[in-house]
GROMACS .gro file of C-alpha atoms in nm:
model
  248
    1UNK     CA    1   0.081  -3.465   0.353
    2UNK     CA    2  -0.280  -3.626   0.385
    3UNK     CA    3  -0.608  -3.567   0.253
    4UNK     CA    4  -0.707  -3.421   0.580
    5UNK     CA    5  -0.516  -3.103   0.567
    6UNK     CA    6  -0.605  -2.834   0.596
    7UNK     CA    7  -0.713  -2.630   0.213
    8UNK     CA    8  -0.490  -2.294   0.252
    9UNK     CA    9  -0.601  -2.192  -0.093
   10UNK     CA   10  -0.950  -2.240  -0.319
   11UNK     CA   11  -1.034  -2.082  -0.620
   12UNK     CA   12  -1.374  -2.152  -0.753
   13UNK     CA   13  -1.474  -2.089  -1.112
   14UNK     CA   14  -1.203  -1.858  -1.120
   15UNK     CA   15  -1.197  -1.676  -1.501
   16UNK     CA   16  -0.948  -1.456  -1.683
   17UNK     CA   17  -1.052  -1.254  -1.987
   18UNK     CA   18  -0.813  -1.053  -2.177
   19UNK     CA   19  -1.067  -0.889  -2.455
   20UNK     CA   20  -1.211  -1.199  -2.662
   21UNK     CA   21  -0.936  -1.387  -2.530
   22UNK     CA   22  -1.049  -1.621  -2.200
   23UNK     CA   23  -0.721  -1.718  -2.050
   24UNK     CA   24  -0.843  -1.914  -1.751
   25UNK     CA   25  -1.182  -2.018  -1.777
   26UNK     CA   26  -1.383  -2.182  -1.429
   27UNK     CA   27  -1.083  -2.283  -1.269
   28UNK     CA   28  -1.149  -2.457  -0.956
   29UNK     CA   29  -0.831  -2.532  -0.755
   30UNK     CA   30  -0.735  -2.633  -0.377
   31UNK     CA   31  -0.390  -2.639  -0.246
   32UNK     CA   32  -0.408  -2.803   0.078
   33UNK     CA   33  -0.137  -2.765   0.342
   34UNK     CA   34   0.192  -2.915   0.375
   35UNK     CA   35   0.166  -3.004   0.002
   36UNK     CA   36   0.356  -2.965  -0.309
   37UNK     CA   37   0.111  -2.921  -0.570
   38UNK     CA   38   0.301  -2.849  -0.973
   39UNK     CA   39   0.062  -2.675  -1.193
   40UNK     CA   40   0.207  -2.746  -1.565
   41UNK     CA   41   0.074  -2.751  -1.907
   42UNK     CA   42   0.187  -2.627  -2.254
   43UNK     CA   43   0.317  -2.265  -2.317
   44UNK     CA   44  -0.022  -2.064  -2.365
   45UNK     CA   45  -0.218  -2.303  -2.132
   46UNK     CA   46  -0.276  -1.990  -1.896
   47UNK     CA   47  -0.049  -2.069  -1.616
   48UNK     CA   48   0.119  -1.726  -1.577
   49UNK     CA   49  -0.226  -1.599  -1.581
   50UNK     CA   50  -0.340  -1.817  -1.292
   51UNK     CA   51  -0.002  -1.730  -1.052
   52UNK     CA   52  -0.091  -1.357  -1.117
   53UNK     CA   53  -0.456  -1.421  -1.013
   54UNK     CA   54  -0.391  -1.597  -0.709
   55UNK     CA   55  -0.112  -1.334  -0.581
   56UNK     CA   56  -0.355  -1.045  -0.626
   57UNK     CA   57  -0.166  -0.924  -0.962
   58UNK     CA   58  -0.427  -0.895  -1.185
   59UNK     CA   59  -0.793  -0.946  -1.079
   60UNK     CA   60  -1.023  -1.228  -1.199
   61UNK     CA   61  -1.324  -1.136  -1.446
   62UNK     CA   62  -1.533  -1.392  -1.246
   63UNK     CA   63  -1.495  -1.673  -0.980
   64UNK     CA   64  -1.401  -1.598  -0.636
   65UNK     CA   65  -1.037  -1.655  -0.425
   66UNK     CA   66  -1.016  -1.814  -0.085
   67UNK     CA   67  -0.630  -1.803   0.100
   68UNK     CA   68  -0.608  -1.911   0.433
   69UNK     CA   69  -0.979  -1.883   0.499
   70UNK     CA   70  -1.047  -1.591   0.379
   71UNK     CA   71  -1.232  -1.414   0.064
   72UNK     CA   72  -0.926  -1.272  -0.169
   73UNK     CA   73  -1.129  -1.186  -0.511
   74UNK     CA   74  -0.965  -0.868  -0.590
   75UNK     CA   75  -0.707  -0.807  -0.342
   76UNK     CA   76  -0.410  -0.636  -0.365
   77UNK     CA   77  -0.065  -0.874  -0.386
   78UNK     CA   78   0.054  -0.674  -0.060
   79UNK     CA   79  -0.260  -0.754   0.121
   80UNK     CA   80  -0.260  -1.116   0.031
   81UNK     CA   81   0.152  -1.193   0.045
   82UNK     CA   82   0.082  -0.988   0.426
   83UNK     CA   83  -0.159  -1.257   0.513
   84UNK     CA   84   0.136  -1.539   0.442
   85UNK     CA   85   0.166  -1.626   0.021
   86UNK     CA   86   0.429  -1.539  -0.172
   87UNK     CA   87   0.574  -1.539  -0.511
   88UNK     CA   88   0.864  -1.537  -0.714
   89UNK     CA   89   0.886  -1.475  -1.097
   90UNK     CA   90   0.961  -1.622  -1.390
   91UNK     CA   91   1.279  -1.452  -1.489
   92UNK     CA   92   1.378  -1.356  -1.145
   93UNK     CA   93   1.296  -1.147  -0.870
   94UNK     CA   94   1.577  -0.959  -0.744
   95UNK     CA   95   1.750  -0.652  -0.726
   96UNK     CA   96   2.066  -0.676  -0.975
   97UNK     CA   97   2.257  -0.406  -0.854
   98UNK     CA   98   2.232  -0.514  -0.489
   99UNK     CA   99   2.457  -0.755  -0.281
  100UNK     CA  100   2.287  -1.103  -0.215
  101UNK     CA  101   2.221  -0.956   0.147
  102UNK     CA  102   2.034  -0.680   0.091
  103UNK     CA  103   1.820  -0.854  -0.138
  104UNK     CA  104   1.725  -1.062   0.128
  105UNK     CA  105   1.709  -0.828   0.384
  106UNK     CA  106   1.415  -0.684   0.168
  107UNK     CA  107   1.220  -1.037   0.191
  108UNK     CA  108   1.228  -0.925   0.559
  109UNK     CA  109   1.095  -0.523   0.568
  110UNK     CA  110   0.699  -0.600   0.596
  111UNK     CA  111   0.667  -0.945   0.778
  112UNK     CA  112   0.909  -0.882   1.030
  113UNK     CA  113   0.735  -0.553   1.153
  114UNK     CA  114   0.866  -0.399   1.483
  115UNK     CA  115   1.210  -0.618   1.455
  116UNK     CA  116   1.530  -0.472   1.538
  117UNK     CA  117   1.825  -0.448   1.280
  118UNK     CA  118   1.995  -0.729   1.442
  119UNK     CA  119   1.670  -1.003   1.433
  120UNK     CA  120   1.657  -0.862   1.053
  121UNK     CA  121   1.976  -0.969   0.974
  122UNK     CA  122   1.973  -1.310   1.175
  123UNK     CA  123   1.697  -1.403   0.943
  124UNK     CA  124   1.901  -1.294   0.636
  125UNK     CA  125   2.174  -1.506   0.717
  126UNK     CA  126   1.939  -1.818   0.843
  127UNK     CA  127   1.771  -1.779   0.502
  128UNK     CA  128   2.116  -1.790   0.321
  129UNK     CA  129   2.261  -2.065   0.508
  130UNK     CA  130   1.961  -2.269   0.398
  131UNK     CA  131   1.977  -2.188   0.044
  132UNK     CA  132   2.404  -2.243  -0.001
  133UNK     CA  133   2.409  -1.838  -0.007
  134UNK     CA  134   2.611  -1.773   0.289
  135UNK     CA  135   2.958  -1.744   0.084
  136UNK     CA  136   2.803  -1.530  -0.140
  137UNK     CA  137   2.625  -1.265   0.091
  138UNK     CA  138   2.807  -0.930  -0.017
  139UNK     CA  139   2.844  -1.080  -0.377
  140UNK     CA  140   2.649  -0.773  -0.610
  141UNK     CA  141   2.342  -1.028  -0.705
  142UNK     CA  142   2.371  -0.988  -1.136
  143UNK     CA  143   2.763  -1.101  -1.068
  144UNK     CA  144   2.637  -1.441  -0.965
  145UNK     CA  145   2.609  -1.793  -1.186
  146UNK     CA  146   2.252  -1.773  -1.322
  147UNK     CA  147   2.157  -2.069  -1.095
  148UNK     CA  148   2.276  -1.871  -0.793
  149UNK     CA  149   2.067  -1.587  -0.948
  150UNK     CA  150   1.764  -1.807  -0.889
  151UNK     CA  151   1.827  -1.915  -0.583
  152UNK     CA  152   1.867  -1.551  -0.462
  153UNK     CA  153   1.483  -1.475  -0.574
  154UNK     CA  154   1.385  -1.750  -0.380
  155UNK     CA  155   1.579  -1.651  -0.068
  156UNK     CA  156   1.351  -1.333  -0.075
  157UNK     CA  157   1.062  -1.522  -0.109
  158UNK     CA  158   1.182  -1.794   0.175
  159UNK     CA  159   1.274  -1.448   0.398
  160UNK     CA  160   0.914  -1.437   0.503
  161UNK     CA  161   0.860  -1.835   0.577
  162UNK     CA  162   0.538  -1.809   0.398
  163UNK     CA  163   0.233  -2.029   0.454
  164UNK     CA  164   0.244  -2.063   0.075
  165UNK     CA  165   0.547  -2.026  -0.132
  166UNK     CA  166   0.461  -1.982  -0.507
  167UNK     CA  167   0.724  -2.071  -0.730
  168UNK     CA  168   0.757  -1.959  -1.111
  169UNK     CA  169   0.971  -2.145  -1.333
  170UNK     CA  170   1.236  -2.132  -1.054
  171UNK     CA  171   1.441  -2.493  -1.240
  172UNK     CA  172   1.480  -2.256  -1.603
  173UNK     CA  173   1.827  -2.238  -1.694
  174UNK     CA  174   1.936  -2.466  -1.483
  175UNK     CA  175   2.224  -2.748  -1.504
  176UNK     CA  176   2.121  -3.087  -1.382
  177UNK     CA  177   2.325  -3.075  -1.083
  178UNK     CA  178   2.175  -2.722  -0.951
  179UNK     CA  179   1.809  -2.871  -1.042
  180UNK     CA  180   1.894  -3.152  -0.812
  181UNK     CA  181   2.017  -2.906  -0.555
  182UNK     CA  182   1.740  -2.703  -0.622
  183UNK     CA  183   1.501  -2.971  -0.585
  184UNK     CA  184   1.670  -3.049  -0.246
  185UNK     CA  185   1.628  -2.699  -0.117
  186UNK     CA  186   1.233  -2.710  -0.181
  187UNK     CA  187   1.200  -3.044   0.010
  188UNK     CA  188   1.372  -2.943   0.307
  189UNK     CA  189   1.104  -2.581   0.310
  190UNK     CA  190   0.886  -2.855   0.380
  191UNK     CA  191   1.031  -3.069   0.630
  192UNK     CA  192   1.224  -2.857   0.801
  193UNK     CA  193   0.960  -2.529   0.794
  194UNK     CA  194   0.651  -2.697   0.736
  195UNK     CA  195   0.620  -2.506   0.375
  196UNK     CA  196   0.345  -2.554   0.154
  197UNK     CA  197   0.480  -2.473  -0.219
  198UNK     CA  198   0.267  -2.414  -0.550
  199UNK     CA  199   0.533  -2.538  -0.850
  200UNK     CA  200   0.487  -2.376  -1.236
  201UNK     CA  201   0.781  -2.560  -1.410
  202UNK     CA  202   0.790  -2.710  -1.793
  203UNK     CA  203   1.079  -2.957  -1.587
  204UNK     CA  204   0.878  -3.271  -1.590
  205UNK     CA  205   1.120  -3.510  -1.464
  206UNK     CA  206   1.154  -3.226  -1.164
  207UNK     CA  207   0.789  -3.190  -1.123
  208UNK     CA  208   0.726  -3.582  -1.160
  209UNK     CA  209   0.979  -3.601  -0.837
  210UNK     CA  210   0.846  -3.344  -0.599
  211UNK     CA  211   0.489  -3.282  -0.634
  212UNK     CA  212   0.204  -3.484  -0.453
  213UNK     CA  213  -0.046  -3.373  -0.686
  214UNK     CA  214  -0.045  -3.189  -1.010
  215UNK     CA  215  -0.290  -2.995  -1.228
  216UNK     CA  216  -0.230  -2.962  -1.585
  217UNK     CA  217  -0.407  -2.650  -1.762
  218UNK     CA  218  -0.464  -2.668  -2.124
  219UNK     CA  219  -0.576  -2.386  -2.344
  220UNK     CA  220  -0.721  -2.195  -2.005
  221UNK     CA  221  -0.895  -2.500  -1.876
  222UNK     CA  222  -0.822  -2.750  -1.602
  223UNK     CA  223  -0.757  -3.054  -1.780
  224UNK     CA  224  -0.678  -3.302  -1.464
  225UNK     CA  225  -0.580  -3.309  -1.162
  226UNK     CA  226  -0.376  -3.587  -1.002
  227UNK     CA  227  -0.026  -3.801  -0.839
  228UNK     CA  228   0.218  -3.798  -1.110
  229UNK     CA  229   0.188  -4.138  -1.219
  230UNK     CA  230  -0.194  -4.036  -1.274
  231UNK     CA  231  -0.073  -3.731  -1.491
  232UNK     CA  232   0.214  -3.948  -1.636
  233UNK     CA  233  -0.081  -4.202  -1.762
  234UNK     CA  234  -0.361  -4.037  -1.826
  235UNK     CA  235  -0.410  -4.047  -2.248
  236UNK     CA  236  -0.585  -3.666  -2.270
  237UNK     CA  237  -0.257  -3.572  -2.110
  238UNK     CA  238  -0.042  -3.750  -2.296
  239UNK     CA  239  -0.220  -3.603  -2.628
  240UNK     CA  240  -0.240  -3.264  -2.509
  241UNK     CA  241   0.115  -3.200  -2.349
  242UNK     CA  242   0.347  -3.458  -2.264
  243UNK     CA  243   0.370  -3.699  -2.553
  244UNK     CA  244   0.412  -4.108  -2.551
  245UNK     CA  245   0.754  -4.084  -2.414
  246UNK     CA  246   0.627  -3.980  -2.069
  247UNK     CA  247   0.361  -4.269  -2.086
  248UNK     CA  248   0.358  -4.504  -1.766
   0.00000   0.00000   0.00000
């Protein structure tokens, strides 16, 4: 990833206001392509607020939204996850009751328009092999290990091969061993697919090991923006959300 890439997404003074409340405030963000940018900060810092905006889930009082070129303020999250970003969500995105396939067969429904049943189905089962999910295909999805849980939700997600893959707190719960795997999964979206991936997780060693650049939101506002060993360093940072022990 270089500074020359292309900028898939752009939010400029984007604003949130809940009542009195201003959960985002003039938040100006790029995500540029072929990156993976973390967006972290402490619980409250308006970072749930700020996936919703960008995937069309709740609208912005202010500011505008740019995705792949194109003006977004206001759209609905099936127009903009059509156009190539989606999501997944913080405490999973699946169907319980559902084998693992047919979860991600329903990844496939909109973006493979005009497929047959067969070209369906050969993307379900590319998608699991990539995530560790082919053994576990007609497994009923809430039977599953938690961490197998959220690697399900991401398989829906991954179903599409988005432009932008927006993950929420997808590490939670997780044993060191399936963060690692985890963590493995993400890089090869990127070398393998050419994924671009926008990273909410309170994981900081994770985050610290993946991301190119990271923004860190405190009370609504964007506090910096940086690598991680400029986050890791920087004293407002330090004060505000990570504490002395994560101190270059």
């Amino acid at each position: 990833m270089t500074g020359e890439n292309a900028i898939l997404l752009r939010t400029t003074g984007l604003t949130r206001k809940f009542g009195g409340l201003v959960a985002v405030a003039d938040l100006n963000l790029e995500i540029r392509e072929g990156e993976v940018l973390g967006l972290i900060g402490p619980n409250g810092a308006g970072k749930s607020t700020t996936f919703n905006l960008i995937s069309g889930f709740i609208k912005p009082s202010s500011g505008s939204l740019e995705v792949f070129g194109r003006d977004c303020t206001g759209l609905s999250p099936t127009t903009i996850s059509r156009l190539g970003l989606t999501r997944t969500f913080q405490h999973g995105s699946y169907l319980r009751t559902m084998t693992v396939r047919d979860n991600i067969l329903i990844g496939t429904v909109h973006w493979l328009a005009g497929a047959s049943s067969s070209q369906r189905m050969k993307r379900v089962e590319e998608t699991a092999a990539i995530l560790g999910l082919t053994p576990h295909l007609e497994s009923i999805a809430s039977s599953l290990p938690h961490g197998l849980q959220r690697l399900v939700s991401i398989a829906i997600a991954f179903a599409t091969r988005p432009k932008l893959l927006c993950l929420d707190e997808p590490l939670t719960g997780l044993n060191q061993t399936e963060v690692g795997t985890t963590l493995n999964i993400l890089q090869s979206f990127r070398r393998d697919f050419g994924s671009t991936i926008l990273l909410v997780e309170h994981n900081m060693k994770a985050v610290m090991s993946v991301c190119d650049r990271i923004v860190v939101l405190h009370h609504g506002r964007q506090l910096v923006t940086g690598t991680p060993a400029e986050v890791r360093s920087n004293k407002q940072v330090i004060t505000a959300y990570l504490g002395s022990n994560h101190a270059a």
